[in-house]
Structures are given as structure tokens and as C-alpha cells.
Short mmCIF file of C-alpha atoms in Angstrom, two decimals:
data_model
loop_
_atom_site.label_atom_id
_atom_site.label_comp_id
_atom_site.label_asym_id
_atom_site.label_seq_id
_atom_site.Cartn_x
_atom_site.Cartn_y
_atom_site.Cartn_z
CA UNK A 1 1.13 -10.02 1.74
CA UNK A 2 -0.19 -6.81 -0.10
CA UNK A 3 -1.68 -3.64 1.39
CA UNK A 4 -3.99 -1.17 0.33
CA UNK A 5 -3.40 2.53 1.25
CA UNK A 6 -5.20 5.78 0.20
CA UNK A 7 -4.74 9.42 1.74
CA UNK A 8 -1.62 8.05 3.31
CA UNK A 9 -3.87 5.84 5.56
CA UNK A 10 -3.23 1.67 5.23
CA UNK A 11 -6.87 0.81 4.60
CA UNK A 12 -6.61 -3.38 4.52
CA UNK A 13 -3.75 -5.89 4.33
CA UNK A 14 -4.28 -8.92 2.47
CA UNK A 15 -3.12 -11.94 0.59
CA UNK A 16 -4.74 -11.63 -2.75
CA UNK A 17 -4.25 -8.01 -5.23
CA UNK A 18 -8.16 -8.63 -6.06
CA UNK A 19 -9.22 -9.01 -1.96
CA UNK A 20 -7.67 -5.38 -1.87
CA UNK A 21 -9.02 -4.56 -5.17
CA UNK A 22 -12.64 -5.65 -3.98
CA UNK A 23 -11.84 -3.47 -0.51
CA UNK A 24 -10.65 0.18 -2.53
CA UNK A 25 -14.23 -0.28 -4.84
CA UNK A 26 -15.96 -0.53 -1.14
CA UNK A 27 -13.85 1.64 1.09
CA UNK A 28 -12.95 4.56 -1.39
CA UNK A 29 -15.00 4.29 -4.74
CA UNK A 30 -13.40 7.11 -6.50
CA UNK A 31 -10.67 8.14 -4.73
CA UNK A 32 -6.80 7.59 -5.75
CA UNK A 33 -5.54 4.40 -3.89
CA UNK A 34 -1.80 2.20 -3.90
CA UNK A 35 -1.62 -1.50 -3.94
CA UNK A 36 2.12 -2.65 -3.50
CA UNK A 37 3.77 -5.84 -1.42
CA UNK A 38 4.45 -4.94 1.97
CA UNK A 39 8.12 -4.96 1.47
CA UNK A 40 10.86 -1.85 1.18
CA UNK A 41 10.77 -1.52 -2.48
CA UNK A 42 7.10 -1.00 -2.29
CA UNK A 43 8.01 2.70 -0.68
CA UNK A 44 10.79 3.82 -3.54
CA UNK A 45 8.20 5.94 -4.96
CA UNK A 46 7.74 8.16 -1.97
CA UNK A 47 9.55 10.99 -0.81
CA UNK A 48 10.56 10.99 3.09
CA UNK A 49 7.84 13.81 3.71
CA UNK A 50 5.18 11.64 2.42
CA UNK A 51 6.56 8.54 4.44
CA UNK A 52 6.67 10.86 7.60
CA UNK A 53 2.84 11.37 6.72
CA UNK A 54 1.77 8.11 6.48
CA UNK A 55 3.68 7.25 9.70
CA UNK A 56 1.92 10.21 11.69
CA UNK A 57 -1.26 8.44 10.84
CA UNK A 58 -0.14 5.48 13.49
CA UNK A 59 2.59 6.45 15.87
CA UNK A 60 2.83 9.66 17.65
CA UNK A 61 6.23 10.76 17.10
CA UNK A 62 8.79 13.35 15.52
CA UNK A 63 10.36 11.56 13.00
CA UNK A 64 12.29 14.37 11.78
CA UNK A 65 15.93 12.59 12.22
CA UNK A 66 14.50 9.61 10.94
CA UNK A 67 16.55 8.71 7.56
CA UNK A 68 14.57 6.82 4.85
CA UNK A 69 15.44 3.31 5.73
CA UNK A 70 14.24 3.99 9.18
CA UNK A 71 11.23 5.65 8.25
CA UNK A 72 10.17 2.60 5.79
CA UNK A 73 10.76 -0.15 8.39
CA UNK A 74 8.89 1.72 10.44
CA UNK A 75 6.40 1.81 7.89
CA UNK A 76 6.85 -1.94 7.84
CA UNK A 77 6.54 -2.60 11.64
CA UNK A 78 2.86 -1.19 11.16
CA UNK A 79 2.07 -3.44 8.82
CA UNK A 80 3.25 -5.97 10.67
CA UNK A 81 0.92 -5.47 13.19
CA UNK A 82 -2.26 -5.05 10.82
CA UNK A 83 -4.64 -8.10 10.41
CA UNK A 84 -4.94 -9.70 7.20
CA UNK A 85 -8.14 -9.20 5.76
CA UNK A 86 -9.38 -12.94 4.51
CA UNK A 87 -12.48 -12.24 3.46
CA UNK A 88 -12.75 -14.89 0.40
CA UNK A 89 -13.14 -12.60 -2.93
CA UNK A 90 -17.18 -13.70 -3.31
CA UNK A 91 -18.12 -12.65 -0.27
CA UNK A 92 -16.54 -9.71 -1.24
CA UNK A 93 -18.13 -9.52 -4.38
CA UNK A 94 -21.45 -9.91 -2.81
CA UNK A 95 -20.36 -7.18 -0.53
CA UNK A 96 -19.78 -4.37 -3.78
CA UNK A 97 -22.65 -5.94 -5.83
CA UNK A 98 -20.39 -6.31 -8.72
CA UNK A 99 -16.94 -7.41 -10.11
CA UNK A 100 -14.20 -5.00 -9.09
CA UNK A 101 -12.85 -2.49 -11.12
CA UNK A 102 -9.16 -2.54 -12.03
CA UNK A 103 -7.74 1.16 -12.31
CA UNK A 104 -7.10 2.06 -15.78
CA UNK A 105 -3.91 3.80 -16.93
CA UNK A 106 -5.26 7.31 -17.06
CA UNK A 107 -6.00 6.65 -13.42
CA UNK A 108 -2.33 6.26 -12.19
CA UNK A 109 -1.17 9.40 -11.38
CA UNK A 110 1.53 11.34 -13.32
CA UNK A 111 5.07 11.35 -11.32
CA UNK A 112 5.27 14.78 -9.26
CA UNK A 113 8.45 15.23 -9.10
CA UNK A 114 9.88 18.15 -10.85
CA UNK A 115 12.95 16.92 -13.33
CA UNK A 116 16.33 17.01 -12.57
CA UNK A 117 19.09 19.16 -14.36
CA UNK A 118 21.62 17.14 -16.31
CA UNK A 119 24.92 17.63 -15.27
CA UNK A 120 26.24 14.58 -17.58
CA UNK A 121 27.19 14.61 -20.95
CA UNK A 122 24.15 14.74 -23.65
CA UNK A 123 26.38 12.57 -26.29
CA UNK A 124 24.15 9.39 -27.19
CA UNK A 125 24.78 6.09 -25.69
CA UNK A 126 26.19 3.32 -27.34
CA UNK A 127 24.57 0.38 -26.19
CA UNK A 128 22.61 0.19 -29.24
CA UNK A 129 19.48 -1.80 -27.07
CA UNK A 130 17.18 1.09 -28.29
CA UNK A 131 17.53 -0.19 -31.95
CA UNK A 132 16.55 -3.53 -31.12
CA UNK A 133 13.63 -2.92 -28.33
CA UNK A 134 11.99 -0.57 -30.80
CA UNK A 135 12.42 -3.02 -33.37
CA UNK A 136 10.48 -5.44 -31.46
CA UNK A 137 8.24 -3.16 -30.34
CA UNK A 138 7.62 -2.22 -33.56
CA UNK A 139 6.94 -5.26 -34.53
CA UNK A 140 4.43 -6.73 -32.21
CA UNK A 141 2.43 -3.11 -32.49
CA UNK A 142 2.06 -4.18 -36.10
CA UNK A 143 0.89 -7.89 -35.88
CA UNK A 144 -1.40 -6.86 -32.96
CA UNK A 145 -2.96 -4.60 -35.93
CA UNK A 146 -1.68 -0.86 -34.62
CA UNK A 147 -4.29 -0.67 -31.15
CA UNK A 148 -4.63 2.47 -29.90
CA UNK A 149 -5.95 1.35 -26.98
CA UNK A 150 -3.63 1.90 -23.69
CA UNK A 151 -4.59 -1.52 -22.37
CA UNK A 152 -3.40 -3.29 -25.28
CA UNK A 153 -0.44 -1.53 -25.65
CA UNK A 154 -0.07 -2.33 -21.98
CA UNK A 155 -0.41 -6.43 -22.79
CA UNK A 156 1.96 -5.75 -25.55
CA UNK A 157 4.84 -4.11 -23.41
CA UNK A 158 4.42 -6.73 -20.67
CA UNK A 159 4.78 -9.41 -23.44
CA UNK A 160 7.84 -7.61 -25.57
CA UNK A 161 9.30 -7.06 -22.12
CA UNK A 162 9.24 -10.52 -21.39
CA UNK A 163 10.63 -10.93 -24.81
CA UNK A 164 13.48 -8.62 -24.32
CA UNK A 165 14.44 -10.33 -21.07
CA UNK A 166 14.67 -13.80 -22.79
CA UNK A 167 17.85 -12.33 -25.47
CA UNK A 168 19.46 -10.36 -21.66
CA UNK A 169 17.81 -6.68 -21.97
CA UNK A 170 17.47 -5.67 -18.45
CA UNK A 171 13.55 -4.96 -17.69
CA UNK A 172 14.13 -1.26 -16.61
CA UNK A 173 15.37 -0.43 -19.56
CA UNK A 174 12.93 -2.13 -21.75
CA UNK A 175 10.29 -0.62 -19.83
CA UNK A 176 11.96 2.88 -20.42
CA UNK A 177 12.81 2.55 -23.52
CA UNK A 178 9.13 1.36 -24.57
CA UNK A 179 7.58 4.10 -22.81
CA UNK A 180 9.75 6.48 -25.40
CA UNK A 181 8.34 4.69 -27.96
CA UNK A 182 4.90 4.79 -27.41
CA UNK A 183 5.60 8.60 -26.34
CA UNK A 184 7.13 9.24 -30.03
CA UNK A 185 3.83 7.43 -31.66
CA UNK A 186 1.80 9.94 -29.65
CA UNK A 187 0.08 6.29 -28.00
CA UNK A 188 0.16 7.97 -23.86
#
């Protein structure tokens, strides 16, 4: 099950990422939105104050001494008691006149949080993964012609990633590492 929310308010909970994709061109055209599995990991990216915001929105309650883990299954709990939405995606499409629109990666917004200072040591790491994801990287930007275009290079991390997972590079660090790449080709 997936959910739609926007201005810390759960708009729609459905079974299908293009139901809720159909429902955020109809409900708010225009207007940042999150699509995520209702599950905990779904909430990493929020800090408790936004969590205690999205809460206030259903339940009346402080939930100052809330910790995070309680404040996300609470989260959950509402969820829980949403209806799925099963409107089948043509009537949906009927509904918006058109297909939906899939947010583009200039639409995602930048991380807000301010960067922490390093308190560990700056020496380089010795894994020596960077080498060989760039090297792949490298290589698939090259066959795929050199794109400059942010949804290609989006296909073509998904697909190195995959790659990289196959020969035991962990997929956080792919995806890190590839986002340094593309940063030092000036391709964000």
C-alpha cells in the first residue's frame, strides 16, 4: 500500500504508485507532493518536528515526549485507518483528461538539512569501490553516447546500480558514489 501526502496532509492511500500519481495531478497540480510505502522507512527523511506536523493534522494531541519511533507508528496507525482509493487508473485518467505526469528530477526538492561538522578523520578510504563504480559509470555514460539529459542519466544509474549489486557493491554506496560522479561532470 502507498500513500500520497502534500503540506503534511495524507491526501489518498492506494495500491498502485500511478493511482496516486493520477490523484497529486487532480488534487494538487503544482504543488510539491511525497509518494512512499506506508511502512517506517518511508518517514527516515523527516525530522520529528515535521512528523509532529503531519500528526497534528489527525489526532489532537501533544506529542512533545513522543520519541521518533512512536511518532512514526503513530503516523502508521492513521494510515491504517485511511481507505484505499481503488479507483482503476482509466477512470482516473478520464478524471485528469490526460496521462499523469511523473515529477521530474528538478522537481524533488533539495535536502534541507544544514551539513554536519566532521569530527572524523579526512584521510581517504581504502575500499577502493570508488575506482571501480566510476569505472562503470564511466563506461555506460559513454556507450549511452554522453546524455545530458537527467532522465537518462537517471536510467543509467538505476541500471549501473543494478550492475554494481550483481559483483557485491552495496546500493547506498553506489548510489552515493554515482551522485559524486555526475556532480564532478557538472551532469546535476
Amino acid at each position: 500500500m502507498l500513500f500520497l501526502l502534500s503540506n503534511y496532509k495524507f491526501l489518498k492511500v492506494a495500491p498502485t504508485e500511478g493511482q496516486l500519481f493520477y490523484w497529486a495531478d487532480i488534487l494538487v497540480p503544482h504543488v510539491d507532493y511525497y509518494i512512499n510505502d506506508v511502512a517506517m522507512s518511508s518517514f527516515k527523511n523527516f525530522d520529528d518536528r515535521e512528523l509532529r506536523l503531519i500528526l497534528g493534522n489527525y489526532v489532537s494531541y501533544n506529542f512533545d515526549k513522543y520519541n521518533r519511533q512512536m511518532l512514526v507508528g503513530a503516523i502508521l496507525n492513521v494510515l491504517g485507518e485511511m481507505e484505499s482509493d481503488n479507483t482503476d487508473l482509466a477512470s482516473l485518467r478520464i478524471k485528469l483528461g490526460r496521462e499523469y505526469s511523473e515529477p521530474s528530477l528538478s522537481d524533488v526538492p533539495k535536502d534541507k538539512t544544514p551539513a554536519k561538522s566532521r569530527t572524523a578523520s579526512t584521510a581517504g578510504r581504502s575500499s577502493g569501490q570508488r575506482a571501480v563504480i566510476f569505472e562503470y559509470a564511466e563506461k555506460a555514460w559513454v556507450e549511452l553516447g554522453k546524455p545530458t539529459d537527467l532522465s537518462i542519466i537517471r536510467k543509467m544509474r538505476i541500471d549501473v546500480m543494478n550492475e554494481l549489486e550483481q559483483i557485491g557493491v552495496k546500493r547506498t554506496t553506489a548510489s552515493t558514489t554515482l551522485g559524486a560522479w555526475q556532480k564532478n561532470l557538472n551532469l546535476d
